[in-house]
CSV table of C-alpha atoms in Angstrom, one decimal:
chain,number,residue,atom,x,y,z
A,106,UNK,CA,8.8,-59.4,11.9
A,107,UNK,CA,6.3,-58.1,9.8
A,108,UNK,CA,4.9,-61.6,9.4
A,109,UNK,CA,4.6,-61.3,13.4
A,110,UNK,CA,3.1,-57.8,13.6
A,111,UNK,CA,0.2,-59.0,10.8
A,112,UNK,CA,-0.4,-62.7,13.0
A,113,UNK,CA,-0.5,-59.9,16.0
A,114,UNK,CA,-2.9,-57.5,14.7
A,115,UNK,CA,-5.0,-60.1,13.6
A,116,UNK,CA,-5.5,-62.0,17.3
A,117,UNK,CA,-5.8,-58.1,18.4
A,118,UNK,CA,-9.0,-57.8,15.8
A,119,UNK,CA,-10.3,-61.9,16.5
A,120,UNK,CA,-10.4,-60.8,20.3
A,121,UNK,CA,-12.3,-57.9,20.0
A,122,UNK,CA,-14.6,-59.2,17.9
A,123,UNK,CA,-15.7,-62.0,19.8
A,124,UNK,CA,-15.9,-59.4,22.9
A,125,UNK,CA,-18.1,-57.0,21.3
A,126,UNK,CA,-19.6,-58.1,18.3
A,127,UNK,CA,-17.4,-55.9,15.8
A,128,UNK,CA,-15.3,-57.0,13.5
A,129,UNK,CA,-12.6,-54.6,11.8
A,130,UNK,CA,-12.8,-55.6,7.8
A,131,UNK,CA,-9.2,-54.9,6.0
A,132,UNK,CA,-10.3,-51.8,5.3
A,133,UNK,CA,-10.8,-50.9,8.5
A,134,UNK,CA,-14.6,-50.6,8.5
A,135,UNK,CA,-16.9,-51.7,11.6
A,136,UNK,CA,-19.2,-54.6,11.0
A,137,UNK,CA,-21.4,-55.2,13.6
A,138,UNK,CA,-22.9,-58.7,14.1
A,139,UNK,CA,-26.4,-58.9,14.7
A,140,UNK,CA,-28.1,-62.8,16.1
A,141,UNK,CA,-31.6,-63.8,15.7
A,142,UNK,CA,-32.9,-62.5,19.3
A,143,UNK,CA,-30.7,-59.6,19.3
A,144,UNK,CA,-33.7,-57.5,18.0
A,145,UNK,CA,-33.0,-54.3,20.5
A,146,UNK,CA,-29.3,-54.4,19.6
A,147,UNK,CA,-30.1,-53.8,16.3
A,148,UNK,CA,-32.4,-51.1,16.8
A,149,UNK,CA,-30.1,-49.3,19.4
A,150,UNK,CA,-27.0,-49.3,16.8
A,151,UNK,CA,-29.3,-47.7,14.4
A,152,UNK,CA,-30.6,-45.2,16.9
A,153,UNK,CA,-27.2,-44.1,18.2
A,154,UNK,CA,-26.2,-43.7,14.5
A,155,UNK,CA,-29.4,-41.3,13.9
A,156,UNK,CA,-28.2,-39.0,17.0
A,157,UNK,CA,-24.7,-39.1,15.8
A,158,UNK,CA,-24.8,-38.7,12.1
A,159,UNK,CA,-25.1,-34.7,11.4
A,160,UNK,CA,-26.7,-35.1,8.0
A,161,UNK,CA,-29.9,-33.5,7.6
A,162,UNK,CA,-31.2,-35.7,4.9
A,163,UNK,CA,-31.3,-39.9,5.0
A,164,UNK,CA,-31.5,-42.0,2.2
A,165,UNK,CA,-33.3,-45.7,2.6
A,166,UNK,CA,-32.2,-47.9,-0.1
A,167,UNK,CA,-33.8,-51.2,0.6
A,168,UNK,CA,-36.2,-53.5,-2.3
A,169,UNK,CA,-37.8,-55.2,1.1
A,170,UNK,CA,-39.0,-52.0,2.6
A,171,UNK,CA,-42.4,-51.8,3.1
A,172,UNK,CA,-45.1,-51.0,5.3
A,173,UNK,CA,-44.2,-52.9,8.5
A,174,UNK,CA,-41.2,-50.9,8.0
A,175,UNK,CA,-42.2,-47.5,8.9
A,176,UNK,CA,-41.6,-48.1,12.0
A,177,UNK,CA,-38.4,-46.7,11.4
A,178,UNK,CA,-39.1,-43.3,11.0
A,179,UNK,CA,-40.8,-42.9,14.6
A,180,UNK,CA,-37.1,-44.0,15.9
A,181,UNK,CA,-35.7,-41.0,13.7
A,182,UNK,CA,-38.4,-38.8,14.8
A,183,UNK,CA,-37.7,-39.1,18.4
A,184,UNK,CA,-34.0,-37.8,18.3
A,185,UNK,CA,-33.9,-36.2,14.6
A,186,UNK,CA,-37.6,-34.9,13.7
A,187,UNK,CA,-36.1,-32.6,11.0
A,188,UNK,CA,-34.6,-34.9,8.8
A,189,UNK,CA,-35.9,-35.4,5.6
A,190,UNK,CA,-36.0,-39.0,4.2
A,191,UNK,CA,-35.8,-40.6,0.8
A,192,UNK,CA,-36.9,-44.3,0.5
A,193,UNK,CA,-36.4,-46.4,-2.6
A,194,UNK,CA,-37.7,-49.9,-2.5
A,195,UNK,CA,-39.2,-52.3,-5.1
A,196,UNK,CA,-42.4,-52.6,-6.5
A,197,UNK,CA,-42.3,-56.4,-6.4
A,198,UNK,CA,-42.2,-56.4,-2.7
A,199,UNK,CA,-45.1,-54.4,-2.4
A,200,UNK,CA,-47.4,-56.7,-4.6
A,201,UNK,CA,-45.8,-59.5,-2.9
A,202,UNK,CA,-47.0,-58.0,0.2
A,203,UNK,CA,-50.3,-57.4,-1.1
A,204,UNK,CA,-50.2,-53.4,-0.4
A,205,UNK,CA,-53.4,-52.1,-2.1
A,206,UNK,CA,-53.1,-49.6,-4.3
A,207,UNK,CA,-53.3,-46.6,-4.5
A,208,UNK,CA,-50.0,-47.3,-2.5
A,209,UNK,CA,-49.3,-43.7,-1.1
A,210,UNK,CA,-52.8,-44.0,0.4
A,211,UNK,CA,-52.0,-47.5,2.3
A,212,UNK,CA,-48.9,-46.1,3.7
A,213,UNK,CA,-50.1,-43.0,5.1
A,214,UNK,CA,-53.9,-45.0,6.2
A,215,UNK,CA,-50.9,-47.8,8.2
A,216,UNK,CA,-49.1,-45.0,9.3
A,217,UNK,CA,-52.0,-43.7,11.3
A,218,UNK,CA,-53.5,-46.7,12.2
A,219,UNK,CA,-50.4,-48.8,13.5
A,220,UNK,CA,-47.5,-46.1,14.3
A,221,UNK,CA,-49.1,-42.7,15.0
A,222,UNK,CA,-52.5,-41.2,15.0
A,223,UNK,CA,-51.4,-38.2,16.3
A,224,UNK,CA,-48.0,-37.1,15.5
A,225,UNK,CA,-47.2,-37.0,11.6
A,226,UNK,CA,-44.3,-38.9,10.0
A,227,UNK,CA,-41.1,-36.8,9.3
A,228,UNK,CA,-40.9,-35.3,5.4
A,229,UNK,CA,-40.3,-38.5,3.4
A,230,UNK,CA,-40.3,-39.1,-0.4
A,231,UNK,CA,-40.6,-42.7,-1.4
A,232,UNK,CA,-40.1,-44.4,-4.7
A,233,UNK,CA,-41.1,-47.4,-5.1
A,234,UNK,CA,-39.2,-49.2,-8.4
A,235,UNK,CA,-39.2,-52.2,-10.3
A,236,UNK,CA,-38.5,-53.3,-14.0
A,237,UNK,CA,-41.4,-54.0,-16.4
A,238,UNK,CA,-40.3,-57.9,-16.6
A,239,UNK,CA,-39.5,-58.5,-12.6
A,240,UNK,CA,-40.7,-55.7,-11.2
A,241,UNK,CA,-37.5,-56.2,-8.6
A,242,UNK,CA,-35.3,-52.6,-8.0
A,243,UNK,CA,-32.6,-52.0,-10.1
A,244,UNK,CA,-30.3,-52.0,-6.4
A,245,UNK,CA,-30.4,-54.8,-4.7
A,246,UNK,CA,-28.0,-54.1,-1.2
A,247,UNK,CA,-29.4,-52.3,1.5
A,248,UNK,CA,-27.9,-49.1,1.9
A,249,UNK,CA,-28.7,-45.9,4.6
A,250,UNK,CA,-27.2,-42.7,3.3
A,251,UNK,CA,-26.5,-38.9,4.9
A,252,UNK,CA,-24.1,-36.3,4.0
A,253,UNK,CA,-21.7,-37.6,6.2
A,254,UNK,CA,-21.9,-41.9,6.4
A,255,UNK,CA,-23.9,-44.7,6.0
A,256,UNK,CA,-24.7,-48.2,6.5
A,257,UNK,CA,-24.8,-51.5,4.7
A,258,UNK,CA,-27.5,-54.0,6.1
A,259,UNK,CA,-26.9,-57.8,5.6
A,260,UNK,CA,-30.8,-58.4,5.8
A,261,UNK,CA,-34.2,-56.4,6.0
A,262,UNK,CA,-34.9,-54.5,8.4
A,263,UNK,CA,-38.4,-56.5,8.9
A,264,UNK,CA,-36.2,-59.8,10.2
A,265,UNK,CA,-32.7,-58.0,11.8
A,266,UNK,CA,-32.4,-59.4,14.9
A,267,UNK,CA,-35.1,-62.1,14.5
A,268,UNK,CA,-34.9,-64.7,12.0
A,269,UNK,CA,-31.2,-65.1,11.3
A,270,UNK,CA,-27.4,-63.9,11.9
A,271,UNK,CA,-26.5,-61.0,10.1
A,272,UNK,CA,-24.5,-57.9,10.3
A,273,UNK,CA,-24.6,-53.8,9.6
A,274,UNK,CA,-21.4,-52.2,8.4
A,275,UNK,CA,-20.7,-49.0,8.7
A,276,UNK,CA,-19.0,-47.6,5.5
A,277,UNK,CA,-16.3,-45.5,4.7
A,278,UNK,CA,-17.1,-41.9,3.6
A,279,UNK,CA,-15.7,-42.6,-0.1
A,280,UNK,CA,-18.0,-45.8,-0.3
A,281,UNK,CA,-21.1,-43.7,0.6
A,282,UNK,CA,-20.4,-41.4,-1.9
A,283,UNK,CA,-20.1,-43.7,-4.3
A,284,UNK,CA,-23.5,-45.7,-3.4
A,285,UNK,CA,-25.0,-42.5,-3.3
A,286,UNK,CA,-24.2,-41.1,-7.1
A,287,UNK,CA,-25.5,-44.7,-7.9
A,288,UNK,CA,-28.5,-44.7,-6.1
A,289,UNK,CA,-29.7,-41.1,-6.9
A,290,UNK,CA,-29.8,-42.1,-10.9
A,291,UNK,CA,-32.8,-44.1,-9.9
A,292,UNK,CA,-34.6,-41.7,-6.6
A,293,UNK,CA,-33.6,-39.0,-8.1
A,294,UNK,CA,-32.6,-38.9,-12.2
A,295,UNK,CA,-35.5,-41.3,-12.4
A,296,UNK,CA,-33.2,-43.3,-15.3
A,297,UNK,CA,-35.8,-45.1,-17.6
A,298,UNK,CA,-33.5,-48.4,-17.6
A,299,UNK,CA,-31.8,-51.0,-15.4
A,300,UNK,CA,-28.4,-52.4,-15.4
A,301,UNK,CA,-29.9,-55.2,-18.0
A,302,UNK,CA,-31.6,-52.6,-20.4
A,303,UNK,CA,-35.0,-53.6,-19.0
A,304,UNK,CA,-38.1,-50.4,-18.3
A,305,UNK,CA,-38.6,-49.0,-14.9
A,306,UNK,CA,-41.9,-48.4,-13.4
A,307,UNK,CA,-42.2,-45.5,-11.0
A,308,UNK,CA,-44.4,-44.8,-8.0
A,309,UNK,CA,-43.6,-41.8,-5.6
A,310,UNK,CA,-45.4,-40.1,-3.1
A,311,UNK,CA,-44.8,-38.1,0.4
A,312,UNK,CA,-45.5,-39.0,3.7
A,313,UNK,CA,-45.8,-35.6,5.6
């Protein structure tokens, strides 16, 4: 019987993913398949999760975020304009990019030039990371963080919905705690070390 019930449950979940898109992990958290072409899917999952979500303060872990990226926070600003946001990202993906330094200066001269020339970007703090050797961030999964929940991203947010199939999962509050107290050793305790005992390199700035 319980054999049944499992096969059961498991058709249930099969079905409505293949309906919907979602897929119900074992431990019962959403993941949300995203296709290449599937580009305004994506962005309305993230929107409804910005109206949803009551935390006052979001946290963008991601080592590909970068200028293209901003984009982002005119979505937040349009149905949360007081939240204040924290973005970590990597150093090497901005000198992969070829951002110019000084970098707070290219972000806030792309921000008026390609988002808005006219309406300032919410309070944001980022910190851009990398070891002395790889100059990669010291996280390497894409996290979104509030008070209250979060999201894991299967790719950057540059090519979700574009180039390839991928997925956002919306974690369970213990997991977001979790990935918070270990992101915030780097964005906010500013640890001098990586996992592999290699030396940061810091970068922060506002965007306001």
């Amino acid at each position: 019987e319980m054999a049944e019930r499992l096969s059961l449950r498991s058709q249930s979940k099969l079905r409505y993913a293949k309906s919907t898109g979602v897929r119900i992990s074992a431990n019962d958290a959403e993941e949300i398949y995203i296709l290449p072409g599937q580009r305004d899917k994506a962005i309305e999952i993230i929107r409804n999760w910005f109206t949803k979500d009551p935390g006052d303060t979001l946290t963008i872990c991601d080592e590909y975020f970068g200028l293209e990226d901003l984009w982002i926070l005119n979505v937040l600003l349009s149905v949360k304009p007081k939240c204040k946001v924290y973005i970590m990202t990597s150093r090497k993906h901005q000198l992969d990019q070829g951002i110019a330094q000084p970098w707070d200066e290219a972000y806030r001269r792309y921000w008026q030039t390609n988002i808005s020339s006219d309406q300032s970007p919410p309070l944001t703090e980022v910190v851009i990371v990398g070891s002395v050797i790889t100059q990669k961030s010291p996280i390497h999964d894409r996290y979104w963080l509030t008070e209250y929940g979060g999201l894991k991203f299967g790719t950057s947010l540059n090519s979700l919905g574009i180039t390839q199939e991928s997925s956002i999962t919306v974690l369970q509050s213990q997991i977001v705690k979790e990935r918070q107290i270990e992101i915030d050793r780097y964005l906010v305790e500013r640890k001098r070390e990586d996992a592999k005992g290699e030396k940061l390199l810091y970068s922060t700035f506002t965007l306001d």
